[in-house]
C-alpha cells in the first residue's frame, strides 16, 4: 500500500470510526440496575466462573455518570420507574441498555397495577435477554450482541 | 388466658359475634369503643404485643359491614394468641387509631390506609407508606381493577 511504505516502523493507519468503536466495545462499563433475582445471575456472570472481564466489562460502576451500559435486571415497580428514568438520564452518551429477564422486558408474571410492563415503554433498549432468570451464558451473549452493535455504529449516530 | 369471655362480659353491647376456625378463636366488635376494648385486652388479659394489624375487604359477602380491621395479638407472658375484628362500614371508612395502646400500630395502620383507604382518626402521621405519595386510589380493595387505572403507563417516555 502506498501510505504505509512512506511511514516509519510502528505506525499503522486505520479509520477513526473503527478505532473509537473498537475502544468502546471492549471497555463497556456496566451500571447494574439490579432489583430482583436476575441481579444474582448478573453477579454470577461477573464473578470468576463466568468472568465477564474477558469481554472488558468487569468494571461495575455504581455511579451512572461513569457507566455506558445499563443492565436492568429485575422487576421495575411503579415507585422504581422514576428512579430508573433519572439514572438513565444521568448516564452520559454514548450509552446502551440491556433489558435482562422477563420482568424487565415485559413485566413477566406480574401483570398488576404496580408493575411496569416492560422498560422499553419508557427508555430505549438495545438487547433483550429472555429467561426467568437468564443463565450467565445469556448475559455474556447479550454483551457480545452489544459489542457487535457498537462495532457497526457510525460516529454520526453517536456524537 | 382466653380474652373472649372477658370481653363479652365487660363490653356486652359492643360484641357483634365470635367465631372459630382451626382451633383459633376470634371476636368481632363494633368500632365505636375499639380502643377501650384493646386497652382492656392489653391491661387486663395480658396481650402486650400487637403482632399484626390488617384489614379484610368482604365485598358482597354478606358480612355486617364491608371492611374488617383485624388485630392479631400475642401475650408474651402466657405464650397465647388472640384475634379481634372490628367492622368498618363502606360509607364511612374510619376507625379510632390503636397508636395509644401499642407502638407497633402506627405503621401497620398506615399500610391499611395506603391499600384499603381506611382513615384512622387521631393517628400521629397518617400518610402512604408503600405506594408513591401522589398515588390515587387504594388498590387492595376488591373493586379496584387488578391491572390498575393506567398508573403503570403514566411516565414520560425518554427522549434524547
Tab-separated table of N, CA and C in Angstrom, chain A:
chain	number	residue	atom	x	y	z
A	1	UNK	N	0.838	-1.204	0.000
A	1	UNK	CA	0.000	0.000	0.000
A	1	UNK	C	0.867	1.245	0.000
A	2	UNK	N	0.342	2.307	-0.520
A	2	UNK	CA	1.173	3.477	-0.729
A	2	UNK	C	1.611	4.182	0.538
A	3	UNK	N	0.647	4.493	1.408
A	3	UNK	CA	0.953	5.376	2.531
A	3	UNK	C	1.864	4.717	3.554
A	4	UNK	N	1.596	3.423	3.888
A	4	UNK	CA	2.399	2.761	4.920
A	4	UNK	C	3.874	2.686	4.530
A	5	UNK	N	4.135	2.555	3.230
A	5	UNK	CA	5.522	2.427	2.779
A	5	UNK	C	6.358	3.656	3.124
A	6	UNK	N	5.711	4.827	3.121
A	6	UNK	CA	6.468	6.041	3.396
A	6	UNK	C	6.499	6.406	4.875
A	7	UNK	N	5.799	5.585	5.749
A	7	UNK	CA	5.793	5.853	7.192
A	7	UNK	C	6.871	5.028	7.871
A	8	UNK	N	7.401	5.531	9.031
A	8	UNK	CA	8.386	4.718	9.747
A	8	UNK	C	7.743	3.488	10.386
A	9	UNK	N	8.561	2.576	10.918
A	9	UNK	CA	8.052	1.361	11.560
A	9	UNK	C	7.220	1.718	12.795
A	10	UNK	N	6.199	0.904	13.086
A	10	UNK	CA	5.395	1.134	14.290
A	10	UNK	C	4.242	2.082	14.078
A	11	UNK	N	3.989	2.519	12.868
A	11	UNK	CA	2.858	3.407	12.601
A	11	UNK	C	1.874	2.654	11.712
A	12	UNK	N	0.607	2.613	12.150
A	12	UNK	CA	-0.433	1.966	11.365
A	12	UNK	C	-1.448	3.013	10.948
A	13	UNK	N	-2.133	2.757	9.879
A	13	UNK	CA	-3.240	3.648	9.507
A	13	UNK	C	-4.543	2.884	9.667
A	14	UNK	N	-5.586	3.601	10.095
A	14	UNK	CA	-6.904	2.985	10.228
A	14	UNK	C	-7.949	4.084	10.146
A	15	UNK	N	-9.237	3.654	10.223
A	15	UNK	CA	-10.311	4.648	10.248
A	15	UNK	C	-10.561	5.056	11.699
A	16	UNK	N	-10.763	6.335	11.935
A	16	UNK	CA	-11.035	6.818	13.290
A	16	UNK	C	-12.279	6.137	13.870
A	17	UNK	N	-13.318	6.008	13.031
A	17	UNK	CA	-14.566	5.383	13.451
A	17	UNK	C	-14.327	3.970	13.967
A	18	UNK	N	-13.537	3.226	13.215
A	18	UNK	CA	-13.243	1.841	13.598
A	18	UNK	C	-12.505	1.814	14.926
A	19	UNK	N	-11.541	2.717	15.093
A	19	UNK	CA	-10.717	2.745	16.302
A	19	UNK	C	-11.554	3.109	17.530
A	20	UNK	N	-12.420	4.106	17.381
A	20	UNK	CA	-13.267	4.533	18.506
A	20	UNK	C	-14.213	3.408	18.904
A	21	UNK	N	-14.848	2.791	17.904
A	21	UNK	CA	-15.781	1.706	18.207
A	21	UNK	C	-15.069	0.506	18.824
A	22	UNK	N	-13.859	0.263	18.359
A	22	UNK	CA	-13.061	-0.833	18.918
A	22	UNK	C	-12.781	-0.582	20.403
A	23	UNK	N	-12.468	0.678	20.723
A	23	UNK	CA	-12.242	1.037	22.123
A	23	UNK	C	-13.503	0.931	22.954
A	24	UNK	N	-14.605	1.439	22.404
A	24	UNK	CA	-15.869	1.430	23.138
A	24	UNK	C	-16.357	0.011	23.410
A	25	UNK	N	-16.289	-0.825	22.397
A	25	UNK	CA	-16.908	-2.152	22.544
A	25	UNK	C	-16.108	-3.025	23.497
A	26	UNK	N	-14.838	-2.787	23.653
A	26	UNK	CA	-14.031	-3.627	24.522
A	26	UNK	C	-13.839	-3.035	25.916
A	27	UNK	N	-14.507	-1.941	26.189
A	27	UNK	CA	-14.447	-1.404	27.554
A	27	UNK	C	-15.822	-0.887	27.963
A	28	UNK	N	-16.831	-1.730	27.785
A	28	UNK	CA	-18.182	-1.357	28.219
A	28	UNK	C	-18.221	-1.404	29.744
A	29	UNK	N	-18.525	-0.273	30.353
A	29	UNK	CA	-18.614	-0.249	31.813
A	29	UNK	C	-20.089	-0.338	32.219
A	30	UNK	N	-20.492	-1.454	32.793
A	30	UNK	CA	-21.925	-1.606	33.091
A	30	UNK	C	-22.342	-0.907	34.374
A	31	UNK	N	-23.562	-0.408	34.310
A	31	UNK	CA	-24.225	0.131	35.502
A	31	UNK	C	-25.315	-0.870	35.858
A	32	UNK	N	-25.151	-1.635	36.937
A	32	UNK	CA	-26.160	-2.654	37.237
A	32	UNK	C	-27.385	-2.038	37.898
A	33	UNK	N	-28.523	-2.193	37.264
A	33	UNK	CA	-29.778	-1.764	37.906
A	33	UNK	C	-30.482	-3.024	38.397
A	34	UNK	N	-29.935	-3.644	39.406
A	34	UNK	CA	-30.431	-4.936	39.874
A	34	UNK	C	-31.501	-4.786	40.927
A	35	UNK	N	-32.711	-5.267	40.627
A	35	UNK	CA	-33.798	-5.142	41.594
A	35	UNK	C	-34.343	-6.497	42.043
A	36	UNK	N	-33.914	-7.593	41.439
A	36	UNK	CA	-34.532	-8.863	41.803
A	36	UNK	C	-33.544	-10.009	41.540
A	37	UNK	N	-34.080	-11.205	41.354
A	37	UNK	CA	-33.254	-12.400	41.248
A	37	UNK	C	-32.324	-12.377	40.036
A	38	UNK	N	-32.685	-11.663	38.967
A	38	UNK	CA	-31.792	-11.533	37.811
A	38	UNK	C	-30.454	-10.940	38.224
A	39	UNK	N	-30.479	-10.052	39.231
A	39	UNK	CA	-29.241	-9.418	39.691
A	39	UNK	C	-28.296	-10.457	40.278
A	40	UNK	N	-28.837	-11.534	40.847
A	40	UNK	CA	-27.993	-12.597	41.403
A	40	UNK	C	-27.263	-13.306	40.272
A	41	UNK	N	-28.006	-13.549	39.161
A	41	UNK	CA	-27.364	-14.171	37.995
A	41	UNK	C	-26.320	-13.233	37.394
A	42	UNK	N	-26.609	-11.941	37.444
A	42	UNK	CA	-25.651	-10.959	36.929
A	42	UNK	C	-24.365	-11.001	37.757
A	43	UNK	N	-24.513	-11.129	39.082
A	43	UNK	CA	-23.338	-11.246	39.948
A	43	UNK	C	-22.540	-12.500	39.602
A	44	UNK	N	-23.270	-13.587	39.317
A	44	UNK	CA	-22.590	-14.815	38.926
A	44	UNK	C	-21.816	-14.637	37.634
A	45	UNK	N	-22.405	-13.871	36.708
A	45	UNK	CA	-21.726	-13.608	35.438
A	45	UNK	C	-20.435	-12.826	35.650
A	46	UNK	N	-20.472	-11.916	36.613
A	46	UNK	CA	-19.317	-11.049	36.831
A	46	UNK	C	-18.200	-11.771	37.579
A	47	UNK	N	-18.548	-12.789	38.365
A	47	UNK	CA	-17.533	-13.397	39.221
A	47	UNK	C	-16.736	-14.454	38.456
A	48	UNK	N	-15.839	-15.123	39.145
A	48	UNK	CA	-14.730	-15.820	38.489
A	48	UNK	C	-15.153	-16.937	37.532
A	49	UNK	N	-16.259	-17.631	37.795
A	49	UNK	CA	-16.581	-18.777	36.952
A	49	UNK	C	-16.900	-18.372	35.509
A	50	UNK	N	-17.686	-17.324	35.359
A	50	UNK	CA	-18.059	-16.876	34.003
A	50	UNK	C	-17.218	-15.689	33.546
A	51	UNK	N	-16.773	-14.871	34.486
A	51	UNK	CA	-15.717	-13.882	34.254
A	51	UNK	C	-15.997	-12.930	33.094
A	52	UNK	N	-16.864	-11.972	33.362
A	52	UNK	CA	-17.227	-11.006	32.327
A	52	UNK	C	-16.058	-10.111	31.932
A	53	UNK	N	-14.999	-10.102	32.740
A	53	UNK	CA	-13.862	-9.232	32.401
A	53	UNK	C	-13.153	-9.718	31.139
A	54	UNK	N	-13.414	-10.948	30.715
A	54	UNK	CA	-12.871	-11.408	29.434
A	54	UNK	C	-13.375	-10.557	28.287
A	55	UNK	N	-14.539	-9.892	28.495
A	55	UNK	CA	-15.130	-9.062	27.449
A	55	UNK	C	-14.944	-7.575	27.757
A	56	UNK	N	-14.100	-7.288	28.711
A	56	UNK	CA	-13.819	-5.889	29.043
A	56	UNK	C	-14.907	-5.212	29.854
A	57	UNK	N	-15.828	-5.983	30.417
A	57	UNK	CA	-16.988	-5.378	31.091
A	57	UNK	C	-16.999	-5.631	32.587
A	58	UNK	N	-15.837	-5.812	33.185
A	58	UNK	CA	-15.852	-6.155	34.603
A	58	UNK	C	-15.926	-4.941	35.512
A	59	UNK	N	-15.733	-3.734	34.961
A	59	UNK	CA	-15.696	-2.558	35.824
A	59	UNK	C	-17.121	-2.100	36.101
A	60	UNK	N	-17.712	-2.665	37.138
A	60	UNK	CA	-19.070	-2.273	37.501
A	60	UNK	C	-19.036	-0.876	38.096
A	61	UNK	N	-19.844	0.019	37.508
A	61	UNK	CA	-19.911	1.389	38.001
A	61	UNK	C	-21.254	1.595	38.674
A	62	UNK	N	-21.231	1.832	39.980
A	62	UNK	CA	-22.488	2.111	40.670
A	62	UNK	C	-22.941	3.534	40.373
A	63	UNK	N	-22.003	4.394	39.990
A	63	UNK	CA	-22.382	5.753	39.594
A	63	UNK	C	-22.751	5.768	38.117
A	64	UNK	N	-23.963	6.224	37.767
A	64	UNK	CA	-24.350	6.234	36.351
A	64	UNK	C	-23.491	7.178	35.517
A	65	UNK	N	-22.871	8.157	36.149
A	65	UNK	CA	-22.089	9.136	35.396
A	65	UNK	C	-20.798	8.543	34.837
A	66	UNK	N	-20.402	7.375	35.331
A	66	UNK	CA	-19.180	6.750	34.848
A	66	UNK	C	-19.469	5.510	34.008
A	67	UNK	N	-20.727	5.237	33.737
A	67	UNK	CA	-21.086	3.993	33.064
A	67	UNK	C	-21.585	4.275	31.653
A	68	UNK	N	-21.505	3.259	30.791
A	68	UNK	CA	-22.076	3.419	29.456
A	68	UNK	C	-22.944	2.245	29.028
A	69	UNK	N	-23.187	1.316	29.939
A	69	UNK	CA	-24.094	0.207	29.637
A	69	UNK	C	-24.952	-0.053	30.862
A	70	UNK	N	-26.249	0.137	30.696
A	70	UNK	CA	-27.140	-0.127	31.821
A	70	UNK	C	-27.751	-1.522	31.665
A	71	UNK	N	-27.600	-2.331	32.710
A	71	UNK	CA	-28.205	-3.664	32.688
A	71	UNK	C	-29.343	-3.660	33.697
A	72	UNK	N	-30.575	-3.595	33.183
A	72	UNK	CA	-31.749	-3.596	34.067
A	72	UNK	C	-32.106	-5.050	34.351
A	73	UNK	N	-31.778	-5.511	35.548
A	73	UNK	CA	-32.002	-6.917	35.878
A	73	UNK	C	-33.003	-6.996	37.017
A	74	UNK	N	-34.230	-7.271	36.660
A	74	UNK	CA	-35.256	-7.454	37.682
A	74	UNK	C	-36.507	-6.672	37.375
A	75	UNK	N	-37.505	-6.877	38.233
A	75	UNK	CA	-38.793	-6.216	38.004
A	75	UNK	C	-38.708	-4.753	38.404
A	76	UNK	N	-39.371	-3.913	37.628
A	76	UNK	CA	-39.398	-2.481	37.902
A	76	UNK	C	-40.810	-2.123	38.355
A	77	UNK	N	-40.914	-1.690	39.595
A	77	UNK	CA	-42.218	-1.335	40.148
A	77	UNK	C	-42.538	0.118	39.841
A	78	UNK	N	-43.788	0.451	40.096
A	78	UNK	CA	-44.291	1.803	39.880
A	78	UNK	C	-43.418	2.846	40.554
A	79	UNK	N	-42.967	2.537	41.757
A	79	UNK	CA	-42.196	3.502	42.538
A	79	UNK	C	-40.743	3.562	42.079
A	80	UNK	N	-40.287	2.540	41.333
A	80	UNK	CA	-38.898	2.485	40.899
A	80	UNK	C	-38.710	3.163	39.547
A	81	UNK	N	-39.784	3.271	38.763
A	81	UNK	CA	-39.659	3.783	37.395
A	81	UNK	C	-39.091	5.204	37.337
A	82	UNK	N	-39.535	6.146	38.193
A	82	UNK	CA	-38.916	7.479	38.159
A	82	UNK	C	-37.418	7.432	38.457
A	83	UNK	N	-37.006	6.513	39.335
A	83	UNK	CA	-35.583	6.364	39.666
A	83	UNK	C	-34.820	5.862	38.448
A	84	UNK	N	-35.412	4.863	37.763
A	84	UNK	CA	-34.772	4.311	36.559
A	84	UNK	C	-34.593	5.383	35.488
A	85	UNK	N	-35.645	6.177	35.278
A	85	UNK	CA	-35.576	7.249	34.277
A	85	UNK	C	-34.493	8.254	34.640
A	86	UNK	N	-34.445	8.617	35.913
A	86	UNK	CA	-33.469	9.601	36.377
A	86	UNK	C	-32.047	9.088	36.159
A	87	UNK	N	-31.815	7.827	36.493
A	87	UNK	CA	-30.465	7.268	36.361
A	87	UNK	C	-30.080	7.150	34.890
A	88	UNK	N	-31.050	6.754	34.068
A	88	UNK	CA	-30.778	6.652	32.629
A	88	UNK	C	-30.422	8.013	32.055
A	89	UNK	N	-31.110	9.062	32.509
A	89	UNK	CA	-30.807	10.408	32.032
A	89	UNK	C	-29.450	10.893	32.519
A	90	UNK	N	-29.002	10.386	33.667
A	90	UNK	CA	-27.713	10.816	34.209
A	90	UNK	C	-26.537	10.184	33.485
A	91	UNK	N	-26.784	9.077	32.774
A	91	UNK	CA	-25.680	8.414	32.083
A	91	UNK	C	-25.280	9.225	30.854
A	92	UNK	N	-23.983	9.489	30.668
A	92	UNK	CA	-23.566	10.271	29.507
A	92	UNK	C	-23.585	9.430	28.226
A	93	UNK	N	-23.800	10.080	27.107
A	93	UNK	CA	-23.705	9.404	25.804
A	93	UNK	C	-22.250	9.095	25.499
A	94	UNK	N	-21.909	8.032	24.799
A	94	UNK	CA	-22.832	7.036	24.277
A	94	UNK	C	-23.239	6.036	25.347
A	95	UNK	N	-24.468	5.565	25.281
A	95	UNK	CA	-24.932	4.620	26.289
A	95	UNK	C	-25.821	3.566	25.643
A	96	UNK	N	-25.796	2.386	26.243
A	96	UNK	CA	-26.599	1.282	25.751
A	96	UNK	C	-27.360	0.668	26.906
A	97	UNK	N	-28.370	-0.117	26.575
A	97	UNK	CA	-29.205	-0.688	27.635
A	97	UNK	C	-29.519	-2.138	27.332
A	98	UNK	N	-29.342	-2.982	28.337
A	98	UNK	CA	-29.753	-4.381	28.235
A	98	UNK	C	-30.929	-4.582	29.184
A	99	UNK	N	-32.009	-5.135	28.652
A	99	UNK	CA	-33.154	-5.484	29.484
A	99	UNK	C	-33.047	-6.971	29.797
A	100	UNK	N	-32.703	-7.278	31.051
A	100	UNK	CA	-32.376	-8.669	31.403
A	100	UNK	C	-33.579	-9.341	32.053
A	101	UNK	N	-34.006	-10.441	31.454
A	101	UNK	CA	-35.057	-11.248	32.056
A	101	UNK	C	-36.458	-10.831	31.663
A	102	UNK	N	-37.407	-11.694	32.002
A	102	UNK	CA	-38.794	-11.489	31.585
A	102	UNK	C	-39.407	-10.240	32.212
A	103	UNK	N	-39.114	-9.978	33.491
A	103	UNK	CA	-39.789	-8.866	34.185
A	103	UNK	C	-39.412	-7.520	33.602
A	104	UNK	N	-38.121	-7.308	33.359
A	104	UNK	CA	-37.698	-6.016	32.815
A	104	UNK	C	-38.191	-5.864	31.383
A	105	UNK	N	-38.275	-6.976	30.643
A	105	UNK	CA	-38.633	-6.887	29.223
A	105	UNK	C	-40.127	-6.731	28.999
A	106	UNK	N	-40.958	-7.387	29.833
A	106	UNK	CA	-42.401	-7.351	29.570
A	106	UNK	C	-43.250	-7.433	30.830
A	107	UNK	N	-42.667	-7.328	31.984
A	107	UNK	CA	-43.454	-7.459	33.211
A	107	UNK	C	-43.479	-8.874	33.762
A	108	UNK	N	-43.118	-9.852	32.944
A	108	UNK	CA	-43.088	-11.238	33.399
A	108	UNK	C	-44.442	-11.710	33.883
A	109	UNK	N	-44.446	-12.404	35.019
A	109	UNK	CA	-45.708	-12.933	35.536
A	109	UNK	C	-46.489	-11.871	36.290
A	110	UNK	N	-45.915	-10.693	36.466
A	110	UNK	CA	-46.546	-9.684	37.315
A	110	UNK	C	-47.375	-8.718	36.478
A	111	UNK	N	-48.583	-9.122	36.124
A	111	UNK	CA	-49.459	-8.252	35.348
A	111	UNK	C	-50.424	-7.564	36.308
A	112	UNK	N	-49.905	-6.620	37.100
A	112	UNK	CA	-50.776	-5.925	38.047
A	112	UNK	C	-50.493	-4.427	38.050
A	113	UNK	N	-51.255	-3.718	38.865
A	113	UNK	CA	-51.222	-2.259	38.852
A	113	UNK	C	-49.858	-1.669	39.189
A	114	UNK	N	-49.026	-2.409	39.920
A	114	UNK	CA	-47.799	-1.835	40.458
A	114	UNK	C	-46.578	-2.129	39.601
A	115	UNK	N	-46.723	-2.861	38.507
A	115	UNK	CA	-45.540	-3.333	37.793
A	115	UNK	C	-45.475	-2.752	36.383
A	116	UNK	N	-44.299	-2.227	36.031
A	116	UNK	CA	-44.096	-1.681	34.691
A	116	UNK	C	-44.030	-2.859	33.710
A	117	UNK	N	-44.834	-2.794	32.645
A	117	UNK	CA	-44.916	-3.908	31.701
A	117	UNK	C	-43.864	-3.747	30.603
A	118	UNK	N	-42.615	-3.770	31.010
A	118	UNK	CA	-41.531	-3.631	30.043
A	118	UNK	C	-40.937	-2.236	30.083
A	119	UNK	N	-39.613	-2.163	30.360
A	119	UNK	CA	-38.992	-0.840	30.473
A	119	UNK	C	-38.873	-0.167	29.124
A	120	UNK	N	-39.018	-0.937	28.015
A	120	UNK	CA	-38.882	-0.332	26.686
A	120	UNK	C	-40.048	0.594	26.361
A	121	UNK	N	-41.065	0.632	27.215
A	121	UNK	CA	-42.120	1.621	27.015
A	121	UNK	C	-41.630	3.027	27.329
A	122	UNK	N	-40.546	3.111	28.096
A	122	UNK	CA	-40.092	4.433	28.549
A	122	UNK	C	-38.635	4.737	28.200
A	123	UNK	N	-37.775	3.736	28.192
A	123	UNK	CA	-36.388	4.006	27.790
A	123	UNK	C	-36.006	3.073	26.640
A	124	UNK	N	-35.085	3.506	25.753
A	124	UNK	CA	-34.707	2.652	24.628
A	124	UNK	C	-33.858	1.463	25.084
A	125	UNK	N	-34.200	0.267	24.594
A	125	UNK	CA	-33.474	-0.941	24.961
A	125	UNK	C	-32.764	-1.472	23.723
A	126	UNK	N	-31.488	-1.842	23.867
A	126	UNK	CA	-30.729	-2.362	22.723
A	126	UNK	C	-30.833	-3.864	22.615
A	127	UNK	N	-30.679	-4.569	23.734
A	127	UNK	CA	-30.715	-6.031	23.696
A	127	UNK	C	-31.620	-6.532	24.814
A	128	UNK	N	-32.487	-7.476	24.474
A	128	UNK	CA	-33.322	-8.126	25.470
A	128	UNK	C	-32.753	-9.508	25.762
A	129	UNK	N	-32.785	-9.927	27.029
A	129	UNK	CA	-32.378	-11.294	27.365
A	129	UNK	C	-33.620	-12.032	27.855
A	130	UNK	N	-34.034	-13.107	27.194
A	130	UNK	CA	-35.160	-13.873	27.710
A	130	UNK	C	-34.711	-14.758	28.859
A	131	UNK	N	-35.660	-15.222	29.651
A	131	UNK	CA	-35.328	-16.121	30.754
A	131	UNK	C	-35.861	-15.610	32.068
A	132	UNK	N	-35.985	-16.539	33.022
A	132	UNK	CA	-36.562	-16.166	34.303
A	132	UNK	C	-35.931	-16.971	35.431
A	133	UNK	N	-34.751	-16.599	35.922
A	133	UNK	CA	-33.841	-15.610	35.351
A	133	UNK	C	-32.970	-16.231	34.261
A	134	UNK	N	-32.344	-15.412	33.404
A	134	UNK	CA	-31.473	-15.958	32.363
A	134	UNK	C	-30.183	-16.507	32.952
A	135	UNK	N	-29.597	-17.462	32.285
A	135	UNK	CA	-28.318	-18.003	32.745
A	135	UNK	C	-27.184	-17.034	32.393
A	136	UNK	N	-26.048	-17.126	33.090
A	136	UNK	CA	-24.925	-16.227	32.791
A	136	UNK	C	-24.482	-16.280	31.330
A	137	UNK	N	-24.597	-17.453	30.691
A	137	UNK	CA	-24.240	-17.542	29.271
A	137	UNK	C	-25.073	-16.572	28.442
A	138	UNK	N	-26.354	-16.416	28.802
A	138	UNK	CA	-27.217	-15.486	28.067
A	138	UNK	C	-26.756	-14.055	28.246
A	139	UNK	N	-26.290	-13.735	29.455
A	139	UNK	CA	-25.814	-12.374	29.713
A	139	UNK	C	-24.568	-12.105	28.880
A	140	UNK	N	-23.676	-13.090	28.842
A	140	UNK	CA	-22.458	-12.938	28.036
A	140	UNK	C	-22.832	-12.758	26.571
A	141	UNK	N	-23.818	-13.547	26.119
A	141	UNK	CA	-24.282	-13.421	24.733
A	141	UNK	C	-24.804	-12.018	24.455
A	142	UNK	N	-25.541	-11.479	25.433
A	142	UNK	CA	-26.090	-10.127	25.251
A	142	UNK	C	-24.979	-9.091	25.180
A	143	UNK	N	-23.952	-9.248	26.010
A	143	UNK	CA	-22.813	-8.316	25.970
A	143	UNK	C	-22.149	-8.392	24.591
A	144	UNK	N	-22.037	-9.620	24.060
A	144	UNK	CA	-21.413	-9.775	22.746
A	144	UNK	C	-22.282	-9.166	21.650
A	145	UNK	N	-23.616	-9.246	21.818
A	145	UNK	CA	-24.518	-8.598	20.857
A	145	UNK	C	-24.347	-7.082	20.884
A	146	UNK	N	-24.206	-6.552	22.116
A	146	UNK	CA	-23.961	-5.106	22.248
A	146	UNK	C	-22.652	-4.753	21.553
A	147	UNK	N	-21.620	-5.591	21.732
A	147	UNK	CA	-20.325	-5.320	21.097
A	147	UNK	C	-20.456	-5.287	19.585
A	148	UNK	N	-21.250	-6.228	19.042
A	148	UNK	CA	-21.464	-6.233	17.576
A	148	UNK	C	-22.165	-4.958	17.138
A	149	UNK	N	-23.116	-4.523	17.946
A	149	UNK	CA	-23.874	-3.321	17.628
A	149	UNK	C	-22.963	-2.086	17.659
A	150	UNK	N	-22.107	-2.016	18.689
A	150	UNK	CA	-21.177	-0.885	18.823
A	150	UNK	C	-20.246	-0.836	17.623
A	151	UNK	N	-19.797	-2.011	17.204
A	151	UNK	CA	-18.873	-2.134	16.085
A	151	UNK	C	-19.441	-1.514	14.804
A	152	UNK	N	-20.750	-1.685	14.614
A	152	UNK	CA	-21.387	-1.248	13.370
A	152	UNK	C	-21.764	0.231	13.366
A	153	UNK	N	-21.672	0.882	14.543
A	153	UNK	CA	-22.175	2.247	14.636
A	153	UNK	C	-21.250	3.237	13.937
A	154	UNK	N	-21.858	4.325	13.455
A	154	UNK	CA	-21.055	5.395	12.872
A	154	UNK	C	-20.929	6.517	13.895
A	155	UNK	N	-19.930	7.334	13.716
A	155	UNK	CA	-19.719	8.423	14.672
A	155	UNK	C	-20.846	9.449	14.610
A	156	UNK	N	-21.520	9.533	13.466
A	156	UNK	CA	-22.648	10.443	13.345
A	156	UNK	C	-23.808	10.012	14.250
A	157	UNK	N	-23.966	8.680	14.359
A	157	UNK	CA	-25.038	8.163	15.206
A	157	UNK	C	-24.806	8.516	16.671
A	158	UNK	N	-23.553	8.431	17.098
A	158	UNK	CA	-23.208	8.689	18.498
A	158	UNK	C	-22.262	9.862	18.561
A	159	UNK	N	-22.783	11.007	18.747
A	159	UNK	CA	-21.951	12.202	18.752
A	159	UNK	C	-20.996	12.195	19.946
